[in-house]
């Protein structure tokens, strides 16, 4: 049954641990501190990997808590410059592309922890010290799964560090809602933002170029978010289809009417 995976009874349906996880994680760590962001300071990438692996190796992959990752996250911590924090929900790919191009924002995936683990899968198994390369719990198959607890815990650390002018990128064409209180942004990051450190929050509501304009600034779940921000005492502004980000969407659809520079 689910929650009782012991190596003989494959109950999960998520992708197994990424092949060569150790080499990838240690390599990415060295790439990050050596080339991508030397300001992160000196880190022992082998020790970081060992600390990370000890969180989930030989353990039930559904019994890994957010707290379990704290030693690793503390060891990997580094400054996030003021004004560079950018949160997202249902716009991960677009936000990463924007960050890679403009280089003046630092989403979680551009911090050491996020950079090391982005796009990877990992989990252990109770019956063996080998990681499970066959299957891992899918995101919703259990609450305290190895990957979900990692991203939640990393998000708490990331949100607490935000300062200056903060950005939030949401999807105005979401099939559900642009702002979901149950998302990591809505349930974890929002509550950990510090009014004393943050000067203002900019919401960027991006519609898919070919998708429908379901929600906008001041409408639907965005209005709910704006009320929540106001109650918490944040200064905020909201922009529909922030042009620099829209121009990245336009790379894939240059003929779209929203992409026409000289109408
Ligand atoms: N199945 C698999 N993965 C999922 C699922 C799911 N059902 N739901 C979320 N995830 C993982 C994916 O890796 C996805 O890219 O969480 C990521 C973000 O999910 P979204 O719903 O798009 O957004 P949200 O839950 O708000 O999390 C994004 O949290 O990671 C931080 O700083 C980051 O602000 C960002 C926010």
Coordinates of C-alpha atoms and ligand atoms in Angstrom, one line a residue:
X1 CA 0.0 0.0 0.0
X2 CA 1.0 3.6 -0.4
X3 CA 3.3 4.8 2.4
X4 CA 4.7 1.3 2.9
X5 CA 7.1 1.1 0.0
X6 CA 9.9 -1.3 1.0
X7 CA 11.7 -2.0 -2.2
X8 CA 9.7 -5.1 -3.1
X9 CA 6.3 -3.4 -3.4
X10 CA 6.5 -0.6 -6.0
X11 CA 3.5 1.6 -5.2
X12 CA 4.7 5.0 -6.5
X13 CA 4.1 6.4 -9.9
X14 CA 6.6 9.3 -9.9
X15 CA 9.8 9.3 -11.8
X16 CA 12.7 7.6 -10.0
X17 CA 15.9 9.3 -8.9
X18 CA 17.7 11.0 -11.8
X19 CA 20.6 8.9 -13.1
X20 CA 24.0 10.2 -12.0
X21 CA 22.4 12.4 -9.3
X22 CA 25.5 12.7 -7.2
X23 CA 27.7 13.8 -10.1
X24 CA 25.1 16.3 -11.3
X25 CA 24.5 17.8 -7.9
X26 CA 28.2 18.1 -7.0
X27 CA 29.0 19.4 -10.6
X28 CA 26.2 22.0 -10.4
X29 CA 27.3 23.1 -7.0
X30 CA 30.9 23.7 -8.2
X31 CA 29.6 25.4 -11.4
X32 CA 27.5 27.7 -9.2
X33 CA 30.1 28.8 -6.6
X34 CA 32.9 28.9 -9.2
X35 CA 31.3 30.5 -12.2
X36 CA 27.6 31.4 -11.8
X37 CA 27.6 33.2 -8.5
X38 CA 31.0 33.5 -6.8
X39 CA 29.4 35.9 -4.3
X40 CA 27.8 32.8 -2.7
X41 CA 31.2 32.3 -1.0
X42 CA 33.2 29.2 -0.3
X43 CA 31.2 26.0 0.0
X44 CA 32.3 22.4 0.3
X45 CA 30.2 20.8 -2.5
X46 CA 31.1 17.2 -1.5
X47 CA 30.0 17.9 2.1
X48 CA 26.8 19.6 0.8
X49 CA 26.0 16.5 -1.2
X50 CA 26.7 14.1 1.7
X51 CA 24.5 16.3 4.0
X52 CA 21.7 16.3 1.4
X53 CA 21.9 12.6 0.7
X54 CA 21.7 11.7 4.4
X55 CA 18.3 13.4 4.5
X56 CA 16.6 10.8 2.3
X57 CA 18.9 7.8 1.9
X58 CA 17.7 4.6 3.6
X59 CA 14.5 6.3 4.5
X60 CA 10.8 5.9 3.6
X61 CA 10.4 8.6 0.8
X62 CA 7.1 9.6 2.3
X63 CA 8.5 10.4 5.7
X64 CA 10.9 13.2 4.9
X65 CA 10.0 16.5 6.7
X66 CA 10.8 20.1 5.8
X67 CA 12.9 20.2 9.0
X68 CA 15.1 17.3 7.8
X69 CA 16.5 19.6 5.1
X70 CA 17.4 22.4 7.5
X71 CA 21.0 21.4 8.0
X72 CA 21.6 21.2 4.3
X73 CA 19.8 24.5 3.6
X74 CA 21.7 26.3 6.3
X75 CA 25.0 25.1 4.9
X76 CA 24.0 26.2 1.4
X77 CA 22.7 29.6 2.4
X78 CA 24.0 32.8 0.8
X79 CA 22.9 36.4 0.4
X80 CA 20.2 37.4 -2.1
X81 CA 20.8 40.9 -3.1
X82 CA 18.1 43.4 -2.3
X83 CA 15.5 43.8 -5.1
X84 CA 16.4 40.5 -6.8
X85 CA 13.8 38.2 -5.3
X86 CA 11.2 37.0 -7.8
X87 CA 8.4 34.6 -6.9
X88 CA 6.3 32.7 -9.4
X89 CA 3.4 30.3 -9.7
X90 CA 2.5 28.4 -12.8
X91 CA 5.0 30.5 -14.7
X92 CA 8.3 28.7 -13.7
X93 CA 9.7 28.2 -17.2
X94 CA 9.0 31.7 -18.3
X95 CA 10.4 33.2 -15.1
X96 CA 13.6 31.2 -15.4
X97 CA 14.0 32.3 -19.0
X98 CA 13.5 35.9 -18.0
X99 CA 16.0 35.6 -15.1
X100 CA 18.6 34.0 -17.4
X101 CA 18.3 36.8 -19.9
X102 CA 18.1 39.9 -17.7
X103 CA 20.3 38.6 -14.9
X104 CA 19.0 41.2 -12.5
X105 CA 16.6 38.9 -10.7
X106 CA 17.4 35.8 -8.7
X107 CA 14.5 33.2 -8.5
X108 CA 14.9 30.3 -6.2
X109 CA 16.3 28.3 -9.1
X110 CA 19.2 30.8 -9.4
X111 CA 20.2 30.4 -5.7
X112 CA 22.6 27.6 -4.8
X113 CA 19.9 25.2 -3.5
X114 CA 17.5 25.7 -6.3
X115 CA 20.3 25.6 -8.9
X116 CA 21.6 22.3 -7.6
X117 CA 18.2 20.5 -7.6
X118 CA 16.1 22.1 -10.3
X119 CA 14.6 19.6 -12.7
X120 CA 15.9 16.6 -10.7
X121 CA 14.2 13.7 -9.0
X122 CA 15.4 11.9 -5.9
X123 CA 14.3 9.5 -3.2
X124 CA 15.6 6.7 -1.1
X125 CA 14.1 3.5 0.2
X126 CA 13.8 2.0 3.7
X127 CA 15.2 -1.4 2.8
X128 CA 18.5 -0.2 1.2
X129 CA 21.0 2.5 1.2
X130 CA 20.8 2.6 -2.6
X131 CA 18.7 5.5 -3.9
X132 CA 15.5 4.4 -5.8
X133 CA 16.2 4.9 -9.5
X134 CA 13.0 3.2 -10.5
X135 CA 10.2 5.2 -8.9
X136 CA 9.6 7.9 -6.4
X137 CA 6.4 9.3 -4.9
X138 CA 4.7 11.6 -7.4
X139 CA 4.0 15.2 -6.0
X140 CA 0.6 14.4 -4.7
X141 CA 1.1 10.7 -3.7
X142 CA 2.1 11.7 -0.2
X143 CA 2.5 15.0 1.7
X144 CA 6.0 14.5 3.2
X145 CA 7.7 13.2 0.1
X146 CA 11.4 13.8 -0.3
X147 CA 11.2 16.3 -3.2
X148 CA 8.1 18.2 -2.0
X149 CA 9.5 18.7 1.5
X150 CA 12.7 20.0 -0.1
X151 CA 11.0 22.6 -2.3
X152 CA 8.8 23.7 0.5
X153 CA 11.6 24.0 3.0
X154 CA 13.9 25.8 0.4
X155 CA 11.0 28.2 -0.3
X156 CA 10.7 29.2 3.3
X157 CA 14.4 30.1 3.5
X158 CA 14.2 31.9 0.1
X159 CA 11.1 33.9 1.0
X160 CA 12.5 35.0 4.4
X161 CA 15.5 36.5 2.7
X162 CA 13.5 38.7 0.3
X163 CA 14.2 42.4 0.6
X164 CA 13.7 45.6 -1.3
X165 CA 11.4 45.5 -4.3
X166 CA 10.0 42.0 -4.8
X167 CA 8.4 40.6 -8.0
X168 CA 5.7 38.0 -8.3
X169 CA 4.9 36.4 -11.7
X170 CA 1.5 34.8 -12.1
X171 CA -0.3 33.1 -14.9
X172 CA -3.4 35.1 -16.1
X173 CA -4.4 32.2 -18.3
X174 CA -4.4 29.5 -15.6
X175 CA -7.1 26.8 -16.0
X176 CA -7.6 27.0 -12.2
X177 CA -6.7 30.4 -10.7
X178 CA -3.7 32.6 -11.0
X179 CA -3.3 32.9 -7.3
X180 CA -3.9 29.6 -5.4
X181 CA -3.7 29.7 -1.6
X182 CA -2.6 26.0 -1.7
X183 CA 0.4 26.6 -4.0
X184 CA 3.9 26.9 -2.6
X185 CA 3.8 30.6 -3.3
X186 CA 0.3 31.0 -1.7
X187 CA 0.8 28.7 1.3
X188 CA 4.5 29.1 2.1
X189 CA 6.2 32.0 0.5
X190 CA 3.6 34.7 1.0
X191 CA 3.4 34.0 4.7
X192 CA 7.2 34.2 5.1
X193 CA 7.6 37.6 3.4
X194 CA 8.9 40.2 5.9
X195 CA 7.1 43.6 5.8
X196 CA 10.1 45.2 7.5
X197 CA 12.5 44.1 4.8
X198 CA 10.4 44.5 1.7
X199 CA 9.8 48.0 0.3
X200 CA 7.1 47.0 -2.3
X201 CA 5.8 44.1 -4.3
X202 CA 5.2 44.1 -8.0
X203 CA 2.7 41.6 -9.5
X204 CA 3.2 40.7 -13.1
X205 CA 0.2 38.9 -14.5
X206 CA 1.2 37.1 -17.7
X207 CA -1.4 35.7 -20.1
X208 CA -0.3 32.9 -22.5
X209 CA -0.1 34.6 -25.9
X210 CA -2.4 32.1 -27.4
X211 CA -4.4 31.4 -24.2
X212 CA -7.4 33.2 -22.8
X213 CA -7.2 36.3 -20.6
X214 CA -8.9 34.7 -17.6
X215 CA -7.6 36.9 -14.8
X216 CA -6.0 40.3 -14.6
X217 CA -4.9 42.9 -12.0
X218 CA -7.7 43.6 -9.7
X219 CA -9.8 40.6 -10.9
X220 CA -10.6 37.2 -9.5
X221 CA -7.9 35.5 -7.5
X222 CA -5.5 38.4 -8.2
X223 CA -7.9 40.7 -6.3
X224 CA -7.8 38.3 -3.4
X225 CA -4.0 38.4 -3.4
X226 CA -4.1 42.2 -3.5
X227 CA -6.4 42.3 -0.5
X228 CA -4.1 39.9 1.4
X229 CA -1.1 42.0 0.6
X230 CA -2.8 45.2 1.7
X231 CA -3.9 43.5 5.0
X232 CA -0.3 42.4 5.7
X233 CA 0.8 46.0 5.2
X234 CA 2.7 45.7 1.9
X235 CA 3.0 48.4 -0.7
X236 CA 2.2 46.8 -4.1
X237 CA 1.5 47.4 -7.7
X238 CA 0.2 45.2 -10.5
X239 CA 1.0 45.1 -14.2
X240 CA -0.8 43.0 -16.8
X241 CA 1.5 41.4 -19.4
X242 CA 4.6 43.2 -18.3
X243 CA 6.2 43.9 -21.6
X244 CA 9.8 42.7 -21.1
X245 CA 8.5 39.2 -20.0
X246 CA 5.9 39.3 -22.9
X247 CA 8.7 39.8 -25.4
X248 CA 10.2 36.5 -24.2
X249 CA 6.9 34.8 -24.9
X250 CA 7.1 36.4 -28.3
X251 CA 10.2 34.6 -29.2
X252 CA 8.0 31.5 -29.8
X253 CA 5.2 33.4 -31.6
X254 CA 6.8 36.4 -33.3
X255 CA 3.8 36.9 -35.6
X256 CA 1.3 37.2 -32.8
X257 CA -0.5 40.5 -32.7
X258 CA 0.7 41.2 -29.1
X259 CA 4.3 40.9 -30.4
X260 CA 3.9 43.6 -33.1
X261 CA 6.3 46.4 -32.2
X262 CA 5.0 48.9 -34.8
X263 CA 1.2 48.4 -35.0
Ligands
LIG1 N1 3.2 17.5 -9.6 C1 4.5 17.6 -9.8 N2 5.2 18.7 -9.4 C2 4.5 19.8 -8.9 C3 3.1 19.7 -8.7 C4 2.5 18.5 -9.1 N3 1.1 18.4 -9.0 N4 2.7 20.9 -8.2 C5 3.8 21.6 -8.0 N5 4.9 20.9 -8.5 C6 6.3 21.4 -8.5 C7 6.8 21.5 -9.9 O1 8.2 21.2 -9.8 C8 6.5 22.9 -10.3 O2 7.4 23.4 -11.2 O3 6.3 22.7 -7.9 C9 6.6 23.6 -8.9 C10 5.8 24.8 -8.8 O4 4.5 24.6 -8.9 P1 3.4 25.8 -9.3 O5 2.1 25.3 -9.0 O6 3.7 26.3 -10.7 O7 3.8 27.0 -8.3 P2 4.0 27.0 -6.8 O8 3.4 25.9 -6.1 O9 3.4 28.4 -6.3 O10 5.5 27.1 -6.5 C11 6.4 28.0 -7.1 O11 7.6 28.1 -5.0 O12 9.4 26.9 -5.7 C12 9.0 28.1 -5.1 O13 10.1 30.3 -5.4 C13 9.4 29.3 -6.1 O14 7.8 31.2 -6.1 C14 8.1 29.8 -6.6 C15 7.0 28.9 -6.0

